[in-house]
XYZ file of C-alpha atoms in Angstrom:
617
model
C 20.761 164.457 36.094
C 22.658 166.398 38.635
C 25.690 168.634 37.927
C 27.736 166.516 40.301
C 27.049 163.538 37.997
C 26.891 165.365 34.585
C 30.493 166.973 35.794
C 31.797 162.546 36.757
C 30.574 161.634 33.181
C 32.290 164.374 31.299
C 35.660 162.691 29.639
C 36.903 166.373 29.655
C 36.365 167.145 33.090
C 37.952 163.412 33.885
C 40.953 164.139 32.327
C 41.405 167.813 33.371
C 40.664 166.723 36.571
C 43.380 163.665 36.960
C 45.897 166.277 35.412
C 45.438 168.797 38.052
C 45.145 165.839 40.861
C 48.655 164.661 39.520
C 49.836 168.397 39.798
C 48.592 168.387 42.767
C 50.218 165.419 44.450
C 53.759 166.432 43.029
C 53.288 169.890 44.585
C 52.633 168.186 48.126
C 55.060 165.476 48.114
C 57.733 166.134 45.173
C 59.540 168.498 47.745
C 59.597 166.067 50.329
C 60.959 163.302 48.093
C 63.553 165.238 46.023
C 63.548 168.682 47.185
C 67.552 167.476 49.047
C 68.487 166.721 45.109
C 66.817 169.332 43.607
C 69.234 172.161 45.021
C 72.342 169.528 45.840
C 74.809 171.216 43.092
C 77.575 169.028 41.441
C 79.695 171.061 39.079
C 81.885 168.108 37.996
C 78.414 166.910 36.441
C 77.449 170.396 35.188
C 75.572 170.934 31.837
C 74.937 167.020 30.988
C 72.732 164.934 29.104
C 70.511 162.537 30.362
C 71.441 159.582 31.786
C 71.008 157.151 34.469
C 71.649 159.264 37.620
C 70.101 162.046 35.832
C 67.271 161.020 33.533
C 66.607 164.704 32.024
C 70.742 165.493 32.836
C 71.606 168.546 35.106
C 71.776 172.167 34.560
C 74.916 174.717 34.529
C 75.522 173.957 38.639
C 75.087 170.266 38.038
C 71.613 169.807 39.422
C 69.380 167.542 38.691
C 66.876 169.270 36.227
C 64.174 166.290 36.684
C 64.192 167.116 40.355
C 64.007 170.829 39.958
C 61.217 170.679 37.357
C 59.440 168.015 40.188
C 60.197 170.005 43.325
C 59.016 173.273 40.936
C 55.336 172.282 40.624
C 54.932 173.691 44.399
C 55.786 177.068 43.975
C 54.230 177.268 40.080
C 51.013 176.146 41.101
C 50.545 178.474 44.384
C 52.046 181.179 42.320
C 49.313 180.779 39.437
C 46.521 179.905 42.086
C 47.321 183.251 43.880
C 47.079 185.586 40.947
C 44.375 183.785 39.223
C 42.494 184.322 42.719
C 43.497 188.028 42.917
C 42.671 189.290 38.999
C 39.448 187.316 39.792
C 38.215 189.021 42.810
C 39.319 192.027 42.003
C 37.988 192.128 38.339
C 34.414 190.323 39.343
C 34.257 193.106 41.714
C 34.490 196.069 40.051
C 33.389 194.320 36.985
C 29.987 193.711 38.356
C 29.740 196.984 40.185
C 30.194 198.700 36.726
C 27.439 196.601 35.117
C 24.801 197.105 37.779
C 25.937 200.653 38.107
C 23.682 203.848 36.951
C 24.368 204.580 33.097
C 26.963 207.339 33.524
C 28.506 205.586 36.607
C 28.815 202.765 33.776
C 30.235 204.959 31.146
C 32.894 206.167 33.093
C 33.801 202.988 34.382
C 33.992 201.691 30.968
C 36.412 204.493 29.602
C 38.740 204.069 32.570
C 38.904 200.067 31.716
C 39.578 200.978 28.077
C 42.482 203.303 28.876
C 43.855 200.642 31.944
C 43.448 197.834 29.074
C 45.377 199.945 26.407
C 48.749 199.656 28.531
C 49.908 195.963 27.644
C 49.585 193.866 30.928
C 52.988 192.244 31.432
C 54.122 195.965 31.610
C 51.922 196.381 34.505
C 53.054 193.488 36.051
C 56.690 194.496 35.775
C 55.638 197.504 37.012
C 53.661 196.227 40.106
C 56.533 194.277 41.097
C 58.810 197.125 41.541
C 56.078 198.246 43.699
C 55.062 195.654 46.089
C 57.408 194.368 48.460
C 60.236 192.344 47.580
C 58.972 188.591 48.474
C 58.243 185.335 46.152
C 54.063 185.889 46.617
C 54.751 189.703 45.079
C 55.064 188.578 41.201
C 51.910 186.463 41.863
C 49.886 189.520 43.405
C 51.495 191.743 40.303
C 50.400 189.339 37.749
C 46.320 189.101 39.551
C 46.677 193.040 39.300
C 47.612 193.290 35.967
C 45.141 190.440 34.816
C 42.202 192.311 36.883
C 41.248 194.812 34.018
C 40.978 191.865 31.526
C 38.429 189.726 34.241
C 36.381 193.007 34.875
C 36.077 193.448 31.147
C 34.894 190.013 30.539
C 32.525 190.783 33.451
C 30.646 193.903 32.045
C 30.494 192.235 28.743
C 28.787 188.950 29.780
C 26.894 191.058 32.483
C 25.532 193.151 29.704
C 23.109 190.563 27.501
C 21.547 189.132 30.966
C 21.020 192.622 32.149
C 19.274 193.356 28.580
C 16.372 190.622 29.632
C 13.343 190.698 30.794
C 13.187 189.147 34.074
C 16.066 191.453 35.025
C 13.986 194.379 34.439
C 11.127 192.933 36.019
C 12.948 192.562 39.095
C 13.908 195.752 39.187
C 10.310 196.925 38.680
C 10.125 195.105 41.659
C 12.500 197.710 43.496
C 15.227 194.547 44.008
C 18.694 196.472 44.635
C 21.375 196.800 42.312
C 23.796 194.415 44.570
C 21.130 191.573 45.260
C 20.050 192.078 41.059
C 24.187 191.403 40.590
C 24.154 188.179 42.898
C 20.808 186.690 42.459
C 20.402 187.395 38.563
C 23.298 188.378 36.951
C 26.437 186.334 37.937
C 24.191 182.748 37.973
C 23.191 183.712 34.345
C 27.070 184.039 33.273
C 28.522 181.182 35.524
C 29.240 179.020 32.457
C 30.680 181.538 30.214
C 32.833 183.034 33.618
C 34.156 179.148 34.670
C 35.474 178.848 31.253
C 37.063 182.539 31.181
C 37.897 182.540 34.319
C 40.149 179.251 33.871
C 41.524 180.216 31.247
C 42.691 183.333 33.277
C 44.324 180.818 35.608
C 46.454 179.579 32.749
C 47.017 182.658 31.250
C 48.230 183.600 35.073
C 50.565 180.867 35.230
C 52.445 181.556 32.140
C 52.570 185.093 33.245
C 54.248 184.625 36.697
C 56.631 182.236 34.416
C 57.131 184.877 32.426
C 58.442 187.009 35.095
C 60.576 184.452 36.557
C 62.102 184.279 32.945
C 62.657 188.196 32.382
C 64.546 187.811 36.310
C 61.469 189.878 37.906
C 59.351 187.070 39.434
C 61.197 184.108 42.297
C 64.742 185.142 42.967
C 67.399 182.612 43.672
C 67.788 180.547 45.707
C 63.974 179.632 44.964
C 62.936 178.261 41.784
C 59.961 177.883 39.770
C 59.302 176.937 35.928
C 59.695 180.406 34.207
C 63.225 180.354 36.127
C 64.487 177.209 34.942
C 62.918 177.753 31.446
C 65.391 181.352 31.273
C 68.256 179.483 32.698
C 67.694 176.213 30.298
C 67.664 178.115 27.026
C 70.996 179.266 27.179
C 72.385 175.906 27.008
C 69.319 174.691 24.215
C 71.382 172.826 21.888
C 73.797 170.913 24.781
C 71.031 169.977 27.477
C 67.279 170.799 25.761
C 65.239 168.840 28.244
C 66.425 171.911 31.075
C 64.224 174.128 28.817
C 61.951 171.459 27.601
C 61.030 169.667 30.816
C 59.642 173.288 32.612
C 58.108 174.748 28.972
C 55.953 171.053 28.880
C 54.990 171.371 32.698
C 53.606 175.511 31.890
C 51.972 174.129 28.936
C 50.320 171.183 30.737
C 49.238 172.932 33.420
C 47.255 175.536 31.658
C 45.485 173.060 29.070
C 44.513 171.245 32.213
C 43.278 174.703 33.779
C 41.497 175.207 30.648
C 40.087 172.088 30.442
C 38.712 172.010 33.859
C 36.791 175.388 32.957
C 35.311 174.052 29.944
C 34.146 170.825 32.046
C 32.932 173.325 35.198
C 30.757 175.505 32.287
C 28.797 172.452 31.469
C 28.040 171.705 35.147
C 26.949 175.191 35.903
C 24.629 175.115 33.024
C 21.802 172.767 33.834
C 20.131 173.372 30.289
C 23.465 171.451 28.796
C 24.146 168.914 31.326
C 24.773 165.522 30.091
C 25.892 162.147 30.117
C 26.413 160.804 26.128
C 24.415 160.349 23.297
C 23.598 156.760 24.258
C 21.199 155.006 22.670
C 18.260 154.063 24.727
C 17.794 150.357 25.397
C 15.074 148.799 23.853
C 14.319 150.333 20.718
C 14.025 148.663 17.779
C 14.411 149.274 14.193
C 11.438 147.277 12.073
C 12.481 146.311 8.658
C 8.631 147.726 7.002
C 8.855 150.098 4.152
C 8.324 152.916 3.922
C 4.666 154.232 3.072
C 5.517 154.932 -0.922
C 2.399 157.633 -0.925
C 4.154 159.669 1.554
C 6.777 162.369 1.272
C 7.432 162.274 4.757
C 7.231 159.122 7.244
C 8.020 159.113 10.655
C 7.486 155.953 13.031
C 8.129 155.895 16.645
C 10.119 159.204 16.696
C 11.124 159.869 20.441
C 13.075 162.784 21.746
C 15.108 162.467 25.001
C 16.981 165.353 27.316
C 20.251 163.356 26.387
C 19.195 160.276 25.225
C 20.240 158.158 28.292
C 18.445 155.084 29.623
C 17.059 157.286 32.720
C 16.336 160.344 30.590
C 12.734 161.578 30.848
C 10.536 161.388 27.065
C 9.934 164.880 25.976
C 8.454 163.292 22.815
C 7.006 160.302 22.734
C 6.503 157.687 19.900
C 4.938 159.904 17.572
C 4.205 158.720 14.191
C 3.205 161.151 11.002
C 2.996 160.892 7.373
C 2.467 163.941 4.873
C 1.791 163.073 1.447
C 2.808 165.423 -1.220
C 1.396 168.381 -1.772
C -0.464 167.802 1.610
C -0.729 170.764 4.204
C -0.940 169.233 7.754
C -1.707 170.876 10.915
C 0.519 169.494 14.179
C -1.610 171.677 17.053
C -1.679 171.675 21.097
C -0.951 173.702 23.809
C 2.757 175.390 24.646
C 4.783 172.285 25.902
C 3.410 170.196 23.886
C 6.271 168.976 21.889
C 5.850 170.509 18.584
C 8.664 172.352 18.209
C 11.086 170.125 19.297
C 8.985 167.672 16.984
C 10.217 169.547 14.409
C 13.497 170.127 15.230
C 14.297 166.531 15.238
C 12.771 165.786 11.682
C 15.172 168.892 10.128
C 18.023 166.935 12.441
C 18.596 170.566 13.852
C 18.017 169.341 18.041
C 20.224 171.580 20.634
C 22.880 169.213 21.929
C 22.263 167.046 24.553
C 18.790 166.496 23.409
C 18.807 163.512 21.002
C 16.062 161.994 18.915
C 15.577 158.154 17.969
C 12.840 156.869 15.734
C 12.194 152.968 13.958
C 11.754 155.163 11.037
C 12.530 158.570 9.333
C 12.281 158.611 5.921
C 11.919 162.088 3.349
C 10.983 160.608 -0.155
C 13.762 157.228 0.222
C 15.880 159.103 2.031
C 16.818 157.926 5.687
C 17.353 160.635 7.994
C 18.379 158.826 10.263
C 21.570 158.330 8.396
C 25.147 159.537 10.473
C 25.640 163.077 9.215
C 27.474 163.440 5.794
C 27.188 165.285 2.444
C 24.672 163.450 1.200
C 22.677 164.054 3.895
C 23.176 167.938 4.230
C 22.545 168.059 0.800
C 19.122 166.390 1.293
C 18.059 168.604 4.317
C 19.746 171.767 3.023
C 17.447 170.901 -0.891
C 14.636 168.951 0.054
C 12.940 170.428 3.399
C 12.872 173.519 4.585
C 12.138 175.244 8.479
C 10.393 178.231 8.780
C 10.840 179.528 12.628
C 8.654 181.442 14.709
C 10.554 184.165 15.456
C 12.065 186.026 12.671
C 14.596 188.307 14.305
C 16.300 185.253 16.037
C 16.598 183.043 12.507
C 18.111 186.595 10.606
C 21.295 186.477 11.184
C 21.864 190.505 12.078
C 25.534 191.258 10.701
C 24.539 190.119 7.100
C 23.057 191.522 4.697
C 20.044 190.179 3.503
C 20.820 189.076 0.054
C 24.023 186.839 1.712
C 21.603 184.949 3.586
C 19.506 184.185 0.608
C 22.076 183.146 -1.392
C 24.148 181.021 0.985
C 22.004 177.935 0.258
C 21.350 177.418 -3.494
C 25.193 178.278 -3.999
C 25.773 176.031 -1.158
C 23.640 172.798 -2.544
C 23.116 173.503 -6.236
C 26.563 174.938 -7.020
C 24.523 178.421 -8.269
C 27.161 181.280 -9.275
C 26.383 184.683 -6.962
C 24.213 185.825 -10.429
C 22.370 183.122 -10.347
C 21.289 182.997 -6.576
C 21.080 186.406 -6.334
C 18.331 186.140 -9.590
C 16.905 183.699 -7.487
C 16.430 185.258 -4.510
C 14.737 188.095 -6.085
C 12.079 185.925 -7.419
C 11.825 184.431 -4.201
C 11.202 187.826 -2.290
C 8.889 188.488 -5.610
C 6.866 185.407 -4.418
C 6.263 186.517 -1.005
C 5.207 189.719 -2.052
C 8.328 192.131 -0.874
C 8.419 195.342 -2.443
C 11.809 196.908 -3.762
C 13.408 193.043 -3.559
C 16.444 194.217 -5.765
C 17.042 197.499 -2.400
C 15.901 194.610 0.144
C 18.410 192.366 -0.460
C 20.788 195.174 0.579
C 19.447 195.926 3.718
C 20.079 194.147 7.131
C 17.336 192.308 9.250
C 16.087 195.511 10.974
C 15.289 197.295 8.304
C 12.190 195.410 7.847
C 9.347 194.961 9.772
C 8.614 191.935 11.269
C 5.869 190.589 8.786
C 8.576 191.625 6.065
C 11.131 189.392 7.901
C 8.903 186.394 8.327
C 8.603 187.025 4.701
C 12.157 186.689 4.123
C 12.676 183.571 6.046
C 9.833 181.648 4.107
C 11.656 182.843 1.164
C 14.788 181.748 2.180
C 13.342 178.417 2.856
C 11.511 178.233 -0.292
C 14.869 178.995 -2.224
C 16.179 175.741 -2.590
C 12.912 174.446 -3.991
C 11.607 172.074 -0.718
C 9.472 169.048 -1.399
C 8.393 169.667 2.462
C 8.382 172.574 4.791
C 8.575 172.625 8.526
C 6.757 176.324 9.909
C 6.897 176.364 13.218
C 4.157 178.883 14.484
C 5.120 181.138 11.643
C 2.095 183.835 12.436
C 2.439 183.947 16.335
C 4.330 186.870 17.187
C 2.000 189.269 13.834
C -0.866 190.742 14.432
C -3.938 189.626 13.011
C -3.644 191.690 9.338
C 0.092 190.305 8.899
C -1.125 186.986 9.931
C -3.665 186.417 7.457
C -1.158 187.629 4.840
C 1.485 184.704 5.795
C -0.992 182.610 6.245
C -2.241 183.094 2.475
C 1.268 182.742 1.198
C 1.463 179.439 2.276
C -1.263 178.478 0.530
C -0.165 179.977 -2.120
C 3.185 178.223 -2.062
C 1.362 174.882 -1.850
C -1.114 175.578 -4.692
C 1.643 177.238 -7.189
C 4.772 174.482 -6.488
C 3.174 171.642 -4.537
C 5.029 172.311 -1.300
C 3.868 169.883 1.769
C 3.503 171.504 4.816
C 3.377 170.659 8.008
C 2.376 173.931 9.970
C 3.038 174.203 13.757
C 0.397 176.165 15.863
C -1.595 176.481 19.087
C -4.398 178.125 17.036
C -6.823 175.815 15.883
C -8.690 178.700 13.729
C -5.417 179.134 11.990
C -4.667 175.446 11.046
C -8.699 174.797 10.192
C -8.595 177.048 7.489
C -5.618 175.664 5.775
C -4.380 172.432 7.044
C -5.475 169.055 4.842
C -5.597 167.030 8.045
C -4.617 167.725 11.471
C -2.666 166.194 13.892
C -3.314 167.018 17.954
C -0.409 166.688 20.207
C -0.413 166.324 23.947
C 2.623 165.660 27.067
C 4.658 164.765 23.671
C 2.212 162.249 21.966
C -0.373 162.913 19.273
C -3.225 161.767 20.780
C -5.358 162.134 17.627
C -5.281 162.731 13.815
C -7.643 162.883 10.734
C -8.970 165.515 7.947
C -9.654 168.595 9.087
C -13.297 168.652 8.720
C -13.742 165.365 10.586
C -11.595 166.228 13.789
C -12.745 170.090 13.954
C -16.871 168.861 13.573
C -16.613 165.617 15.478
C -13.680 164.999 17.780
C -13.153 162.122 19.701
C -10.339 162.511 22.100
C -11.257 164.720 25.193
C -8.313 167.191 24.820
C -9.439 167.778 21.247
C -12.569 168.318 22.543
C -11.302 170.430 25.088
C -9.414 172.502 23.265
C -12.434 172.813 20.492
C -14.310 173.789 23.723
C -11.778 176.856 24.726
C -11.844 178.243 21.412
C -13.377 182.070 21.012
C -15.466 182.165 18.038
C -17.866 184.735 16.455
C -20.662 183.105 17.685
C -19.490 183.173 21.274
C -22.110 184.512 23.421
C -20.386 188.188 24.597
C -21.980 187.249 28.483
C -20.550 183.379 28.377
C -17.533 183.099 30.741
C -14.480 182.947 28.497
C -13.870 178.617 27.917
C -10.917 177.493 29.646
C -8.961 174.345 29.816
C -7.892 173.852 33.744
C -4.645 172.598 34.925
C -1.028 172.301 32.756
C 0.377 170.052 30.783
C 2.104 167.283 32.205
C 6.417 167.887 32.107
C 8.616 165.030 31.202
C 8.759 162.503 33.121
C 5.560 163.048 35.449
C 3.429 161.076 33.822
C 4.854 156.687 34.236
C 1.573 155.021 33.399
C -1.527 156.112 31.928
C -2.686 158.460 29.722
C -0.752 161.706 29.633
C -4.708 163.725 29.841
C -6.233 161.952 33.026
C -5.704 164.099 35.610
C -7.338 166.964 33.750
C -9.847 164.460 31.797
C -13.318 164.529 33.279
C -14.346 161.577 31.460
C -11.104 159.283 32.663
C -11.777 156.154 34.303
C -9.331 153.409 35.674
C -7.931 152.389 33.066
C -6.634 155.730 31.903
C -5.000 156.246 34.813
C -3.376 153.085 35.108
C -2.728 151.822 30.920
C -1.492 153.900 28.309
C -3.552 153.938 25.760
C -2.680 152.663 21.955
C -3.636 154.549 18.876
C -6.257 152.927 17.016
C -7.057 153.553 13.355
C -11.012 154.467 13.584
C -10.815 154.107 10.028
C -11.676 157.078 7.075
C -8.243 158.306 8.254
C -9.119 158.874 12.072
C -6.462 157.853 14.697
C -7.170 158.153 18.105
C -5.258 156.927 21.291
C -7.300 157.186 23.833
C -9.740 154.267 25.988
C -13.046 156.312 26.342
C -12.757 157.354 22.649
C -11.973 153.383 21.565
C -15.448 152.395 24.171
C -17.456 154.855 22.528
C -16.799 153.993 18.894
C -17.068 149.726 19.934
């Protein structure tokens, strides 16, 4: 989907856009057509109501206040446009010169924009009018001047978190200059956030040249504009209201639709939240089977789209899983595979636009599948629980620790702060914190990083979960922190009968634990059965593969490291066929041509793949 067309499809944009259009035409041809009316004055009709030679009624000169409000539109809109224009150029300027500058360039910058921004900006503008030269354009220019500081600020503050990452700093490793850093890296990664600001600072500009006009410092008579006629409406309010109404509902319009319009441009700017609905895709069905009453979780034809459109590529695809209770099962395959997103959709916790769909989702008789609702929340938030891979990203960092451990058992089982706060001390107590009752004080960076992953299993464990989702929980500790988690699990599982279903590339990781395992590949799971069975005798080739690439300590120290060539597949490559052909050296035909079915090999072995279903004929 293109920005162009994820921009068309927006209702927002749509109806920003048709506002501004119709703004747009009355500023071209509303002076032609009534500008002779708009100034014709008639004091024998002076302050009236409306009526039908005056359908909003006329103002203290007897003109037509309809007409004037028409024929305003021109010089309100070029008036906003200009200073808009000039606070952003001037404050993306020296906004971005101050971000990329050296740090006590920056710092000085920064303390002069705190003491500019301490002076209240309709002062400036008053002030910059007295200024500039005495013309109509002048209040517009004052009001871009005074609303520069405020765009520069925004600037340095969105410039700041992109400037904080790593491809930033590895570009300047590269010796890229501070300007091309600015234009190549740091204004692309802020477009959304700036489009909205940035439109909003066209509104906000609007209402401040208005706001001139109606303290007498902006357009001077004989010209007009909506701030005027607002200032000269309100003194006859309670005779002829629509002279102040009719301008006030034109200021307001026009910056909701300037607002609007930024909020729509944001989305286009940011491919990773384009969109087009949350469509259903054609052709899915919903079986009427039952649910598999030995399984805690059940999950049939679960399929995860970019935005769930009928031309949206799968990112997963058909995937079906059960997990009894008490069962620990391994989902494993190479980055890209789909796992995490896998997950994501059974906690009902996907990023919008990416949607999931599946002929059946089902936690112990509960459909998940269900429209969001209390009952629901209270079946996610009680009975399953995700465990994320990275720690410092699920902590939130303003709280305190023992906030975040209590928010969900008061939040689901109605516990009093004593009560969750007992129980999140036993919970830190099971995952082997030290000094839980000081912990629970502390804030996210306190703790090491095997302390925090810690802390996030035992915030998922608090509610007491039938099921929980880790996703790569050990990937980012090193090998003594690792085996700790990884013994906690177990631990969990043995002492409350948690299921599992544990995430990871590392097939070491999930043979020692896992019950069964589950292989995913290009967004499928190409093959699944106990552990033992699929780590001793595999029959897909990307199991085998991936067997294959595994260091071990019986890997000869002169062998040439194993490696699996070629990448994964991305969405929507891959039409016809298996997903593992074109890195499959035993694919025929057929694999390139068919995709394959999975086929129950019996003794609990599934396996979609052709060679695999020849071999075992």
């Amino acid at each position: 989907m293109s920005a162009r067309r994820a921009f068309r499809s927006s209702p927002v944009a749509l109806t920003a856009l048709g506002t501004l259009g119709v703004l747009v035409v009355l500023a071209v041809v509303a002076p032609m057509l009534w500008g002779p009316a708009a100034v014709a004055v008639d004091p024998a009709n002076a302050v009236r109501g409306p009526g039908s030679a005056h359908p909003l009624g006329t103002d203290r000169l007897g003109r037509d206040v309809l007409a004037r409000t028409l024929v305003a539109t021109r010089t309100s809109l070029l008036l906003g446009l200009v200073a808009a224009l000039t606070a952003t150029v001037l404050g993306l300027t020296a906004g971005g010169l101050v971000a990329v500058a050296g740090p006590r360039a920056r710092a000085a910058g920064l303390r002069v924009l705190d003491a500019v921004l301490a002076f209240p900006a309709i002062l400036t503008a008053i002030l910059a009018t007295l200024v500039l030269p005495s013309a109509t354009v002048s209040a517009a220019l004052a009001v871009g001047i005074a609303g520069a500081p405020g765009v520069m600020r925004i600037t340095v503050t969105l410039a700041a978190s992109v400037l904080a990452r790593d491809y930033v700093a590895a570009a300047r490793g590269l010796g890229v200059g501070r300007t091309r850093v600015l234009l190549r890296h740091v204004l692309p990664g802020i477009a959304d956030s700036l489009a909205v600001s940035l439109s909003v600072v066209a509104g906000v500009s609007l209402v401040v040249v208005s706001s001139l006009s109606f303290l007498g410092v902006g357009v001077q008579p004989p010209g007009f504009d909506w701030g005027g006629m607002l200032s000269q409406g309100l003194r006859d309010l309670y005779v002829t209201p629509w002279a102040a109404i009719a301008p006030a509902v034109m200021i307001a319009l026009a910056g909701l639709a300037f607002g609007l319009f930024g909020e729509a441009l944001a989305r286009a700017a940011n491919p990773s939240v384009w969109t087009a609905g949350r469509t259903r895709r054609p052709g899915r069905t919903r079986p009427a089977a039952q649910a598999d009453p030995s399984a805690l979780l059940d999950v049939r034809g679960l399929t995860v789209t970019a935005d769930g459109t009928p031309d949206s590529p799968e990112i997963v695809s058909e995937v079906d899983l059960r997990v009894g209770r008490g069962e620990i099962v391994g989902l494993v395959g190479e980055s890209g595979s789909g796992k995490s997103l896998t997950m994501l959709a059974l906690a009902r916790l996907l990023p919008h636009p990416v949607t999931a769909d599946a002929n059946m989702l089902v936690l112990d008789g509960c459909d998940l599948r269900e429209p969001p609702s209390k009952r629901l929340d209270g079946v996610l938030g009680t009975r399953l629980a995700l465990v994320f891979q990275n720690p410092a990203a699920s902590l939130n960092p303003a709280l305190r620790l023992g906030v975040q451990l209590t928010e969900g058992p008061r939040r689901h089982r109605g516990l009093s702060r004593a009560q969750a706060t007992r129980l999140a001390l036993a919970g830190l107590r099971d995952v082997r914190i030290p000094e839980p009752e000081r912990r629970l004080r502390q804030y996210p960076h306190q703790l090491s990083g095997g302390q925090r992953q810690r802390v996030t299993i035992a915030m998922g464990l608090a509610a007491g979960p039938d099921l929980l989702l880790a996703d790569e929980p050990t990937t980012a500790l090193d090998n003594t922190l690792r085996s700790g988690v990884l013994r906690l699990l177990h631990e969990v599982n043995a002492r409350h009968g948690t299921a599992i279903v544990l995430v990871s590339h590392d097939l070491a990781v999930v043979g020692g634990l896992c019950d069964r395992i589950a292989v995913m590949y290009a967004g499928r799971i190409v093959e699944e059965g106990p552990t033992a069975a699929v780590m001793t005798d595999p029959r897909h080739p990307y199991t085998q593969a991936l067997i294959g690439s595994s260091l071990t300590m019986t890997t000869p120290l002169d062998a040439p490291v194993p490696a699996l060539d070629g990448r994964p597949p991305r969405p929507g490559e891959i039409t016809a066929g298996c997903a593992f052909a074109l890195r499959c050296s035993q694919a025929q035909e057929q694999c390139r041509s068919v995709r394959p079915t999975r086929r129950d090999l019996g003794d609990g072995r599934v396996v979609a793949c052709w060679v695999a279903e020849r071999s075992s004929a």
